[in-house]
GROMACS .gro file of C-alpha atoms in nm:
model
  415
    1UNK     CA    1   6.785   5.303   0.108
    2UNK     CA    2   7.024   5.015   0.187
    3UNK     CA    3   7.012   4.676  -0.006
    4UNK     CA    4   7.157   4.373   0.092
    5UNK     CA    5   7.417   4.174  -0.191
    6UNK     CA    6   7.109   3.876  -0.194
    7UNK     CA    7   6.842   4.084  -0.296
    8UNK     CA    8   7.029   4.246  -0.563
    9UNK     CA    9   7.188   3.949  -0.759
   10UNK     CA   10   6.818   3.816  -0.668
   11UNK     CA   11   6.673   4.140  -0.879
   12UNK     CA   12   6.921   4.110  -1.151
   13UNK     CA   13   6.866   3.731  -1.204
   14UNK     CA   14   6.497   3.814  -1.249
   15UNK     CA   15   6.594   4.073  -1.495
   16UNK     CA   16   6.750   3.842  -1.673
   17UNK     CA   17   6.466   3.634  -1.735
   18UNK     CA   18   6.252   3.916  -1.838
   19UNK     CA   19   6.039   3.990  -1.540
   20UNK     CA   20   6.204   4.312  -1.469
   21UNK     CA   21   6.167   4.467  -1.810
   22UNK     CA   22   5.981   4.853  -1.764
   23UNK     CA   23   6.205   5.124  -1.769
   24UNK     CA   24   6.266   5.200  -1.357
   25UNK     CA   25   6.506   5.357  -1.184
   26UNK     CA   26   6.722   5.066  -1.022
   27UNK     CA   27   6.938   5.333  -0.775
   28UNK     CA   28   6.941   5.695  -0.719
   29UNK     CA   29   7.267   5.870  -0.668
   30UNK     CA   30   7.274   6.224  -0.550
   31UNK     CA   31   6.995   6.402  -0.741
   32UNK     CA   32   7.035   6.206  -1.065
   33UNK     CA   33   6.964   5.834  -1.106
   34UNK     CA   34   7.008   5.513  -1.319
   35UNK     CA   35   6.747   5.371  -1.472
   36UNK     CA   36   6.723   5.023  -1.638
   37UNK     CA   37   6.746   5.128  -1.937
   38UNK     CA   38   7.050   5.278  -1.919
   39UNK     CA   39   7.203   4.948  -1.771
   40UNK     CA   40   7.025   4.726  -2.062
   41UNK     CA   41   7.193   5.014  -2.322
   42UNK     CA   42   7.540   4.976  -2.148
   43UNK     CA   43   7.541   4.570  -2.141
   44UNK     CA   44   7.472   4.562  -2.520
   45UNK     CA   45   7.722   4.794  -2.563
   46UNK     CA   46   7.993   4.588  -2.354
   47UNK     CA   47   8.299   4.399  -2.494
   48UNK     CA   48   8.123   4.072  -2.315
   49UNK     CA   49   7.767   4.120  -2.518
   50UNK     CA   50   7.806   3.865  -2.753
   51UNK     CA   51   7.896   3.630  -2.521
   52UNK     CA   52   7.646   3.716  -2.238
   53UNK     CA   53   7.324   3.529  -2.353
   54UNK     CA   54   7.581   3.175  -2.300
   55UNK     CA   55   7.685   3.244  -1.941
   56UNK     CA   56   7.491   3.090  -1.640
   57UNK     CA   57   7.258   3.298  -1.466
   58UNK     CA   58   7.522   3.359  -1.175
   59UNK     CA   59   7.769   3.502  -1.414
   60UNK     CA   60   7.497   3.709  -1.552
   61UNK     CA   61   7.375   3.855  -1.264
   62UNK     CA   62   7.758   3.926  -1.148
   63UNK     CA   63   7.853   4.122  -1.466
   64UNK     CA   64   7.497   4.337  -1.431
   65UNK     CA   65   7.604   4.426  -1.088
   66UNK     CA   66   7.919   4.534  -1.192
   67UNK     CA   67   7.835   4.720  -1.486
   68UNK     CA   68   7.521   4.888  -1.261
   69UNK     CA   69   7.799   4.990  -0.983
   70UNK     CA   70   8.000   5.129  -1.269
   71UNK     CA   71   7.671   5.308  -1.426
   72UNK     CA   72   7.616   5.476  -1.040
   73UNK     CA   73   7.988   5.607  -0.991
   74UNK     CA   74   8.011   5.728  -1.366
   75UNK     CA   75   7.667   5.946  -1.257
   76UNK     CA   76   7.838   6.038  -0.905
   77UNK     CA   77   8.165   6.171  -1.078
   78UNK     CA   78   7.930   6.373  -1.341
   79UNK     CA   79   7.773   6.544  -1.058
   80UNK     CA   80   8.073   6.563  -0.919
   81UNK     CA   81   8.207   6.784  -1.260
   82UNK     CA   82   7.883   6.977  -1.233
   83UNK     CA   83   7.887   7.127  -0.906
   84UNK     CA   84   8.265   7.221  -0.956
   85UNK     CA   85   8.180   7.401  -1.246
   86UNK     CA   86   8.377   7.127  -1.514
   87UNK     CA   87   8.025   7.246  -1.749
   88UNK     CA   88   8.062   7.565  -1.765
   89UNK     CA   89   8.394   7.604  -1.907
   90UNK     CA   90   8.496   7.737  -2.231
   91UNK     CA   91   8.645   7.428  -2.345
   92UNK     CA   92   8.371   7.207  -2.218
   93UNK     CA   93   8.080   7.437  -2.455
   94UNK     CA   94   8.355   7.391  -2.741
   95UNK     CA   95   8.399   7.015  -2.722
   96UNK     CA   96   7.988   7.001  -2.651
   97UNK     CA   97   7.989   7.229  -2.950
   98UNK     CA   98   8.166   7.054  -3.203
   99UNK     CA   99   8.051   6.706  -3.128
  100UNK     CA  100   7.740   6.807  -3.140
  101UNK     CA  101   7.771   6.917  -3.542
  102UNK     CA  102   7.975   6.554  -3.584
  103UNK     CA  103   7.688   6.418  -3.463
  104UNK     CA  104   7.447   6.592  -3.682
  105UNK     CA  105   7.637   6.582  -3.971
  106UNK     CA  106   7.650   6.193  -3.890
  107UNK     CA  107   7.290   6.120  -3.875
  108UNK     CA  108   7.200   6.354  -4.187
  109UNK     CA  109   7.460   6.134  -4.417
  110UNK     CA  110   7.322   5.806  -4.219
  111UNK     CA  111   6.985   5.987  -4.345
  112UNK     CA  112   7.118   6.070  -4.704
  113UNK     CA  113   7.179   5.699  -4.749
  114UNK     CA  114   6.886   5.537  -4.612
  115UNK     CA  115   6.667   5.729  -4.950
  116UNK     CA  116   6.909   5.532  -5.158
  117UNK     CA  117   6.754   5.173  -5.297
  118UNK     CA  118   6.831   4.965  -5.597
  119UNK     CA  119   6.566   4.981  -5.870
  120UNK     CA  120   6.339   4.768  -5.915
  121UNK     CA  121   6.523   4.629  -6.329
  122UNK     CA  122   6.880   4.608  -6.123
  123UNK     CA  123   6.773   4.415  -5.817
  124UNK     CA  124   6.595   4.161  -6.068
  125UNK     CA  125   6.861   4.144  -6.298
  126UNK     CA  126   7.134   4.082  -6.015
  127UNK     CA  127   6.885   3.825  -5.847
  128UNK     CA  128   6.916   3.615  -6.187
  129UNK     CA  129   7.251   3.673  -6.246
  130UNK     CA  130   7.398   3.601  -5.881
  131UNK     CA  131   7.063   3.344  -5.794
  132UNK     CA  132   7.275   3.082  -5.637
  133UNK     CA  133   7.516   3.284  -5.435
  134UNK     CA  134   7.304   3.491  -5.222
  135UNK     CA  135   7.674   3.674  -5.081
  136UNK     CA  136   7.764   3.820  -5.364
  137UNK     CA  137   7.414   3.911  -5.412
  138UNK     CA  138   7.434   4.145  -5.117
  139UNK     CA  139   7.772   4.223  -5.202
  140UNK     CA  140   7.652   4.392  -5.548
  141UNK     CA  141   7.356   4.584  -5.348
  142UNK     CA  142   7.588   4.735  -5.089
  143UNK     CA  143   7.847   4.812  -5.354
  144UNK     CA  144   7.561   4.991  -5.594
  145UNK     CA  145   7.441   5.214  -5.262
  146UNK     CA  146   7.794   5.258  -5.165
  147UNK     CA  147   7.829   5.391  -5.569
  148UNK     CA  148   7.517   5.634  -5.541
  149UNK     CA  149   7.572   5.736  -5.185
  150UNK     CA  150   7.931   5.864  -5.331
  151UNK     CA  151   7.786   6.075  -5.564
  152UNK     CA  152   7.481   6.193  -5.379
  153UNK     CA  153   7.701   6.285  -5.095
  154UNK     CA  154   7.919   6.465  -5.317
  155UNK     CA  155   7.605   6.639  -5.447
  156UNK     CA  156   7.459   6.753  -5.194
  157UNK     CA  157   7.713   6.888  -4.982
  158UNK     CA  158   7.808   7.162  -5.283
  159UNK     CA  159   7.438   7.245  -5.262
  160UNK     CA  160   7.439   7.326  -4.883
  161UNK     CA  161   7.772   7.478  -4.928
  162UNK     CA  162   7.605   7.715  -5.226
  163UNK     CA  163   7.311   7.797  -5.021
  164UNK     CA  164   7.495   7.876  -4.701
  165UNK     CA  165   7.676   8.194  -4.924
  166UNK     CA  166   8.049   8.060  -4.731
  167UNK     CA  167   8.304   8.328  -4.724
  168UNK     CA  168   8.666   8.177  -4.715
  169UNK     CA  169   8.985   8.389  -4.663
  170UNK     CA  170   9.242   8.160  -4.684
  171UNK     CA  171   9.491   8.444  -4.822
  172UNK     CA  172   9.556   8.516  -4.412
  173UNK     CA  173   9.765   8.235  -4.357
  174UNK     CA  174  10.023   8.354  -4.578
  175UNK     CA  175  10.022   8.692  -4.361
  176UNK     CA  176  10.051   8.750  -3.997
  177UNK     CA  177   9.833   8.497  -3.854
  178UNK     CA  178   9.721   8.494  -3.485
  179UNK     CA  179   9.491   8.299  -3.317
  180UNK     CA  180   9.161   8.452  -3.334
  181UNK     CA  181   9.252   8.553  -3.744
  182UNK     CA  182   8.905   8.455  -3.923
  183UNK     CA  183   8.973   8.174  -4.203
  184UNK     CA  184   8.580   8.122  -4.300
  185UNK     CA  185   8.238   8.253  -4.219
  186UNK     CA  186   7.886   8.231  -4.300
  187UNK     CA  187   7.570   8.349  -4.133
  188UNK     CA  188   7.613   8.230  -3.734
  189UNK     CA  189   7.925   8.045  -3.782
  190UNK     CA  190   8.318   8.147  -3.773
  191UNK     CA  191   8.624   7.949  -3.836
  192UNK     CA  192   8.939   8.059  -3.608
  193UNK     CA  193   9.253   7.988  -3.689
  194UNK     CA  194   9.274   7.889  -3.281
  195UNK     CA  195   8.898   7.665  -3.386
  196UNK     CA  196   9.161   7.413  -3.572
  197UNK     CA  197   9.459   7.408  -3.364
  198UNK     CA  198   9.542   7.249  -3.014
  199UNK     CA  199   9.610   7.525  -2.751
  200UNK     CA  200   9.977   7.424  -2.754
  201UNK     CA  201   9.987   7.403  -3.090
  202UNK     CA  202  10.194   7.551  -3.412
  203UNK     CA  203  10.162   7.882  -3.555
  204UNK     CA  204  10.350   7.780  -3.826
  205UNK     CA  205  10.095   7.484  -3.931
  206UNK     CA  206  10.081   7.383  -4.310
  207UNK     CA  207   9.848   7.612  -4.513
  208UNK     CA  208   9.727   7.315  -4.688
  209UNK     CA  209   9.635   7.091  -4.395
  210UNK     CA  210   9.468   7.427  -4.244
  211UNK     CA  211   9.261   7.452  -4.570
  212UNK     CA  212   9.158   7.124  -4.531
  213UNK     CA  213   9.060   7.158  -4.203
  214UNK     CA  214   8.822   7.406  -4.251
  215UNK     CA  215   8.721   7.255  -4.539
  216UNK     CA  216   8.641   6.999  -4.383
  217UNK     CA  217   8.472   7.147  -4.080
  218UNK     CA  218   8.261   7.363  -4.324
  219UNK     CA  219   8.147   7.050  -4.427
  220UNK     CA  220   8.016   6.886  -4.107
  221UNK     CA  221   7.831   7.251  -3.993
  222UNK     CA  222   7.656   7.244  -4.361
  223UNK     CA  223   7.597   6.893  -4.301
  224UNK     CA  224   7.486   6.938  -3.924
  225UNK     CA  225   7.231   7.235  -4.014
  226UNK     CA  226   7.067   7.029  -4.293
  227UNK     CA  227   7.024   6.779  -4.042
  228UNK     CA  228   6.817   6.999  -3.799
  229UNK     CA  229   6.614   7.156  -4.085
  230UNK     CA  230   6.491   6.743  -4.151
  231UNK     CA  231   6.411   6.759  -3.765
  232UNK     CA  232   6.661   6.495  -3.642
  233UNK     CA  233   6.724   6.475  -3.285
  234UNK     CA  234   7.080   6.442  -3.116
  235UNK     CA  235   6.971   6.538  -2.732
  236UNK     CA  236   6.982   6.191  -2.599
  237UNK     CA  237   7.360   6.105  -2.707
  238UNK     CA  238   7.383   6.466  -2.641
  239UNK     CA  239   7.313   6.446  -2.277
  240UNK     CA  240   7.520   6.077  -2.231
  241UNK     CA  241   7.867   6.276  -2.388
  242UNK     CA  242   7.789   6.564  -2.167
  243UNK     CA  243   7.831   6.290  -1.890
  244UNK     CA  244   8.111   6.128  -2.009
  245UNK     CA  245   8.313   6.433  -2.100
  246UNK     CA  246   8.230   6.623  -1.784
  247UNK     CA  247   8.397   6.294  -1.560
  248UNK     CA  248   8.652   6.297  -1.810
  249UNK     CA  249   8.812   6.633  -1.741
  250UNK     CA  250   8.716   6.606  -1.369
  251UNK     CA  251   8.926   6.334  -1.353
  252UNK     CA  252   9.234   6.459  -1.593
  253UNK     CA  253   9.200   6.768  -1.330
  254UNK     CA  254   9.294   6.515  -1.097
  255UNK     CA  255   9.567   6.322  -1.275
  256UNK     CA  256   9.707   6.663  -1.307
  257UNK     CA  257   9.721   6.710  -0.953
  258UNK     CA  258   9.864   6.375  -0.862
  259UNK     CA  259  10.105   6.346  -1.098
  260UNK     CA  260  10.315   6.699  -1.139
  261UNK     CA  261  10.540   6.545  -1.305
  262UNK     CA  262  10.799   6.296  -1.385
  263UNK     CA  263  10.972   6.328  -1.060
  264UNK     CA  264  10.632   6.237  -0.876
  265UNK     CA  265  10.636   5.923  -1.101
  266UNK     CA  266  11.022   5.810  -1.031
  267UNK     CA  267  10.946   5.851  -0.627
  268UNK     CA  268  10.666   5.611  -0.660
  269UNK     CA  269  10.837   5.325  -0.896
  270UNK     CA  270  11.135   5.351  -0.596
  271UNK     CA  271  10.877   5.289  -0.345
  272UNK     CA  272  10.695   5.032  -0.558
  273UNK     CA  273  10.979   4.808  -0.734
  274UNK     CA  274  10.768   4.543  -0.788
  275UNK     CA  275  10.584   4.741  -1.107
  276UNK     CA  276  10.869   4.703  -1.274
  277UNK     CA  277  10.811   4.281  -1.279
  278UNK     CA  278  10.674   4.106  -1.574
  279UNK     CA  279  10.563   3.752  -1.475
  280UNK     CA  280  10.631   3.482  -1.726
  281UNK     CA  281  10.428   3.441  -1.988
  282UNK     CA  282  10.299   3.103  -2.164
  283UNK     CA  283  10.164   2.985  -2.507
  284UNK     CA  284   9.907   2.740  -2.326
  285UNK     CA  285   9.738   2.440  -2.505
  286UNK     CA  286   9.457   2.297  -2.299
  287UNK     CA  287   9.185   2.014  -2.296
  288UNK     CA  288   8.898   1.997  -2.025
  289UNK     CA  289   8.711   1.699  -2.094
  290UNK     CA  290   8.425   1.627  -1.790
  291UNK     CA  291   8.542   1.284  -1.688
  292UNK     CA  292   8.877   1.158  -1.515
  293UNK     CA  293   8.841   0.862  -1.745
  294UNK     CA  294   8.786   1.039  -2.039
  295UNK     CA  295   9.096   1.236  -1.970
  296UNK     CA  296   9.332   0.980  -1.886
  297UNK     CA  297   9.215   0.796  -2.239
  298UNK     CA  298   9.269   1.114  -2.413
  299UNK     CA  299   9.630   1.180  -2.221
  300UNK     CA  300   9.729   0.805  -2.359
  301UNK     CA  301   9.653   0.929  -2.714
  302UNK     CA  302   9.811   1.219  -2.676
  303UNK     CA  303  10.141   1.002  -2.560
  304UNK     CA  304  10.100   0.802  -2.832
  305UNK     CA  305  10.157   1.098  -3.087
  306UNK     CA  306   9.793   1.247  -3.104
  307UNK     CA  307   9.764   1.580  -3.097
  308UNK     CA  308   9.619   1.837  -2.793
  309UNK     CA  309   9.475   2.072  -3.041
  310UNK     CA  310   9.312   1.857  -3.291
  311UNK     CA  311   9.184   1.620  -2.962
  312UNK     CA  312   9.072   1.954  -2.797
  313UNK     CA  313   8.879   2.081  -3.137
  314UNK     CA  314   8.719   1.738  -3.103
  315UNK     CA  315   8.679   1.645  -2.747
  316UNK     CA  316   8.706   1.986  -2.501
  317UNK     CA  317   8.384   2.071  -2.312
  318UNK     CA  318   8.534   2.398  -2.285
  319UNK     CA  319   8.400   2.677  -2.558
  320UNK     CA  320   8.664   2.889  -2.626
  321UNK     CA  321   8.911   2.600  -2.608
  322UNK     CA  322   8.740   2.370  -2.849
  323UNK     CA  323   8.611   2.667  -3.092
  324UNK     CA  324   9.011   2.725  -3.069
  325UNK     CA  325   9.122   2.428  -3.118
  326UNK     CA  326   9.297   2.386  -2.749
  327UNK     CA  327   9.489   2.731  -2.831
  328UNK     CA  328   9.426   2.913  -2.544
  329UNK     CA  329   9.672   3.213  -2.662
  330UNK     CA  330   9.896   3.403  -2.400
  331UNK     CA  331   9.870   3.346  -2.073
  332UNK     CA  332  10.049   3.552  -1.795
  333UNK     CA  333  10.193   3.373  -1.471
  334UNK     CA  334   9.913   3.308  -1.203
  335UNK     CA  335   9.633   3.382  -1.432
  336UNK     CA  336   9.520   3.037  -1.381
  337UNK     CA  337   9.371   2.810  -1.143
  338UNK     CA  338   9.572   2.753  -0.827
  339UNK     CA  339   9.594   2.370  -0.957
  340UNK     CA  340   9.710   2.459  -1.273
  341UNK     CA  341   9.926   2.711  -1.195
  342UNK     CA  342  10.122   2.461  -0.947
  343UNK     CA  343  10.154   2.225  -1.261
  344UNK     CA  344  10.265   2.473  -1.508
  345UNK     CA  345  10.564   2.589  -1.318
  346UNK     CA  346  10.727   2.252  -1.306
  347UNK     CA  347  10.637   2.203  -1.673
  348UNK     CA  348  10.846   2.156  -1.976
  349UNK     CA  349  10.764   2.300  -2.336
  350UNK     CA  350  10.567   2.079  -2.537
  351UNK     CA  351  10.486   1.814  -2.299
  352UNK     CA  352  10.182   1.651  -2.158
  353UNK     CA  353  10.121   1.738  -1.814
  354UNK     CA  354   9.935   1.470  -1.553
  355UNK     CA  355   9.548   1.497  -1.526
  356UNK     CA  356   9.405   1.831  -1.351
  357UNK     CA  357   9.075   1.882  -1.159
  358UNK     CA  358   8.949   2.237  -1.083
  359UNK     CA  359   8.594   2.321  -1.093
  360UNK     CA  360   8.562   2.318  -1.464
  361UNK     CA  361   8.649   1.964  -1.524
  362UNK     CA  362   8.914   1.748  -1.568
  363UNK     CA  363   9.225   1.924  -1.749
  364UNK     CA  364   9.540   1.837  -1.994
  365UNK     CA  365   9.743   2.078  -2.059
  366UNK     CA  366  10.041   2.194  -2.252
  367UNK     CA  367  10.330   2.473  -2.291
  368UNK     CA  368  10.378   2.524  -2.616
  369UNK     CA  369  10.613   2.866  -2.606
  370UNK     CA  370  10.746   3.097  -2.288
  371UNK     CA  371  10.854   3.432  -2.236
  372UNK     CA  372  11.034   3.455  -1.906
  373UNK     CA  373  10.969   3.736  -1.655
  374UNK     CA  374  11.137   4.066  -1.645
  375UNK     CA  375  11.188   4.328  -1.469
  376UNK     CA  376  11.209   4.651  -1.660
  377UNK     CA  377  11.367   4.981  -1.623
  378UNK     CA  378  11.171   5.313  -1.541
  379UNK     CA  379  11.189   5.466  -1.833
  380UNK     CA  380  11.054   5.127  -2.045
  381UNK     CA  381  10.729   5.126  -1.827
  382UNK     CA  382  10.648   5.481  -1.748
  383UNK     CA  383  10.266   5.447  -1.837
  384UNK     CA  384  10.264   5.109  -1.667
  385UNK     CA  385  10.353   5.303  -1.322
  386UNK     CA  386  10.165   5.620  -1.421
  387UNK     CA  387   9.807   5.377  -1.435
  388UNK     CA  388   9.934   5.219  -1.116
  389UNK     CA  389   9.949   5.525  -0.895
  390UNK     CA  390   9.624   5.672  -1.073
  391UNK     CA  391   9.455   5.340  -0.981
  392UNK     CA  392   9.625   5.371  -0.619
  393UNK     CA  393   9.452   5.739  -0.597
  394UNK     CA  394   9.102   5.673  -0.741
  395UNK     CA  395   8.987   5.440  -0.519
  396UNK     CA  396   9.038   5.712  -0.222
  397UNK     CA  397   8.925   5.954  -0.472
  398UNK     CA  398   8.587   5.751  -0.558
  399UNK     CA  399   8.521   5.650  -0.186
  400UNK     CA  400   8.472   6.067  -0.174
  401UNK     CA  401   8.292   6.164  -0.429
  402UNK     CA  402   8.022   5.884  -0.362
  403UNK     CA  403   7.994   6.009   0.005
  404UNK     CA  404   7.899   6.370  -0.113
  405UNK     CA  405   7.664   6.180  -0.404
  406UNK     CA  406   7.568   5.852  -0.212
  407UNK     CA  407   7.367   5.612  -0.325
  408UNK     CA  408   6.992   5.498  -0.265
  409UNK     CA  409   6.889   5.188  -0.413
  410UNK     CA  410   6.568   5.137  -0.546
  411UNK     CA  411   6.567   4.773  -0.684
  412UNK     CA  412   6.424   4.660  -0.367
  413UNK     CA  413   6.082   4.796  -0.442
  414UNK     CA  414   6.052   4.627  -0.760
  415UNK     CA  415   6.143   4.277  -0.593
   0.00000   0.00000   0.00000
């Protein structure tokens, strides 16, 4: 069902005010879907969260389009993995496998600590004792349940280990050892030697790291089955790594294929040249005042011997710049407004460039340190060309794998 770009950023600025809140399913893709809870789950989750609630409604409704459009290709490349056959694969059951007892073993210690609480004499004698600095109050309770948890943890485990009856047979790695030798077992779980070690790995590993490998992983499966006797449930984050890893090797299937090898690499950086350019890049001092008065009072200050960044801290309508103190860190070459860019090349270090208008405001600003561009050498920016030609291939790449899983959108029917 087509949707027009109107009527969704008209949707998602609802949502934002709340009057899109029950848990439907925004756009089908394939036979799976996205629902909004999955989109409200990934945009508390992003890198922009904490910054979100700040940003007009238009920039809002921009980034939940983006990050739904992300949520419906992520879904299209799982099903993608499925019908290939990416889930039933012996390494895709192992990784399943053991994050699945990391996960369990997780929640039971996450469990284990949540019985721990300071007594009732403690908590009264730190609230008298640390009455006026409430900090260090909560400083002394987390280091107490750190203190407990320590020992608990230490406790228990043995316990599970004891009642589990764990066979170890750590003698074999001073023999013969091969791959499928058994280092540990216990009723419905085996430790390989090939269980600890990557599939290229050494078969001359360190005993002692290998003992503390299965050490450790005896651990996290005593750890994991306590967790399922207390009845905690994993499936959810079960079923959103199953996505995740599925794409994942679907798409390292594909690197594979595009990228042979080095040669395939060095063929492409001689056809692209221009990946090997670094634009310059600035130390940038700024101050966006909302007035072209304002800023031309402030630039005669600044003349005068004031400084940008204590002005800026003090007079900058712009949030980052003023919590910053005008430091606007390291800026690459063009990442700017076209105005500002245009001033900024003719620029010298630490002086006070003429009055800018963009759409922002009214700007000063200021180059406090440079790093001129470059233009490196194959070897020096192998990964950089490597990402390039991935990018180059995954749009093509995407473009199919949505056709064969395309999308319906269902956001107009909740308009």
């Amino acid at each position: 069902m087509p949707i027009n770009k109107i009527s969704l950023l008209f949707w998602l600025s609802c949502a934002i005010c709340g009057t899109a809140v029950a848990d439907t399913v925004l756009v089908k893709v394939g036979n799976g879907q996205v629902t909004e809870q999955q989109l409200e789950k990934a945009m508390s989750a992003a890198p922009f969260a904490s910054q979100f609630p700040s940003m007009d409604e238009k920039d809002q409704a921009y980034l939940r389009g983006d990050m739904l459009m992300r949520l419906a290709r992520s879904e299209a490349l799982y099903q993608e993995a499925a019908a290939l056959g990416k889930t039933e694969t012996q390494p895709y059951r192992q990784e399943m496998s053991n994050f699945r007892t990391s996960l369990l073993a997780q929640r039971y210690l996450t469990h284990l600590r949540d019985q721990i609480s300071v007594p009732i004499a403690l908590e009264s004698r730190l609230k008298g004792d640390l009455k006026s600095n409430s900090d260090a109050l909560i400083a002394a309770r987390a280091s107490y349940i750190a203190q407990q948890f320590k020992v608990l943890k230490q406790s228990r485990i043995a316990e599970l280990k004891q009642q589990a009856r764990i066979k170890t047979y750590f003698e074999r790695l001073n023999k013969d050892i091969k791959a499928d030798t058994v280092l540990a077992e216990t009723a419905g779980y085996t430790i390989r030697y090939a269980d600890l070690m990557p599939t290229q790995g050494s078969i001359n590993a360190d005993p002692q790291q290998i003992k503390d490998k299965v050490n450790e992983w005896l651990e996290l499966m005593v750890l994991a089955r306590a967790a399922v006797a207390e009845g905690i449930d994993v499936e959810g984050q079960m079923t959103d790594y199953g996505h995740y890893l599925s794409a994942k090797m679907l798409l390292a299937d594909q690197e594979r294929q595009w990228i042979p090898d080095d040669k395939t690499l060095l063929d492409y950086f001689r056809k692209n040249p221009n990946i090997g350019y670094i634009p310059e890049r600035r130390q940038i001092g700024q101050l966006v005042v909302a007035s072209k008065e304002q800023a031309e009072a402030l630039r005669q200050r600044i003349l005068a011997g004031e400084s940008l960044f204590k002005l800026a801290a003090e007079y900058s309508i712009d949030p980052y710049g003023r919590e910053h103190a005008g430091d606007m860190g390291w800026l690459q070459e063009g990442s700017g407004f076209d105005a500002i860019e245009q001033v900024l090349k003719k620029l010298p270090d630490n002086q006070v460039s003429d009055i800018i208008q963009t759409p922002k405001g009214w700007h000063l600003v200021m180059i406090v340190d440079r790093k001129p561009a470059e233009h490196k050498e194959f070897a020096a920016i192998k990964d950089r060309i490597k990402q390039a030609l991935i990018a180059e291939k995954m749009t093509a790449y995407l473009e199919r794998v949505m056709a064969r899983h395309p999308l319906e959108w269902q956001i107009q029917d909740h308009i």
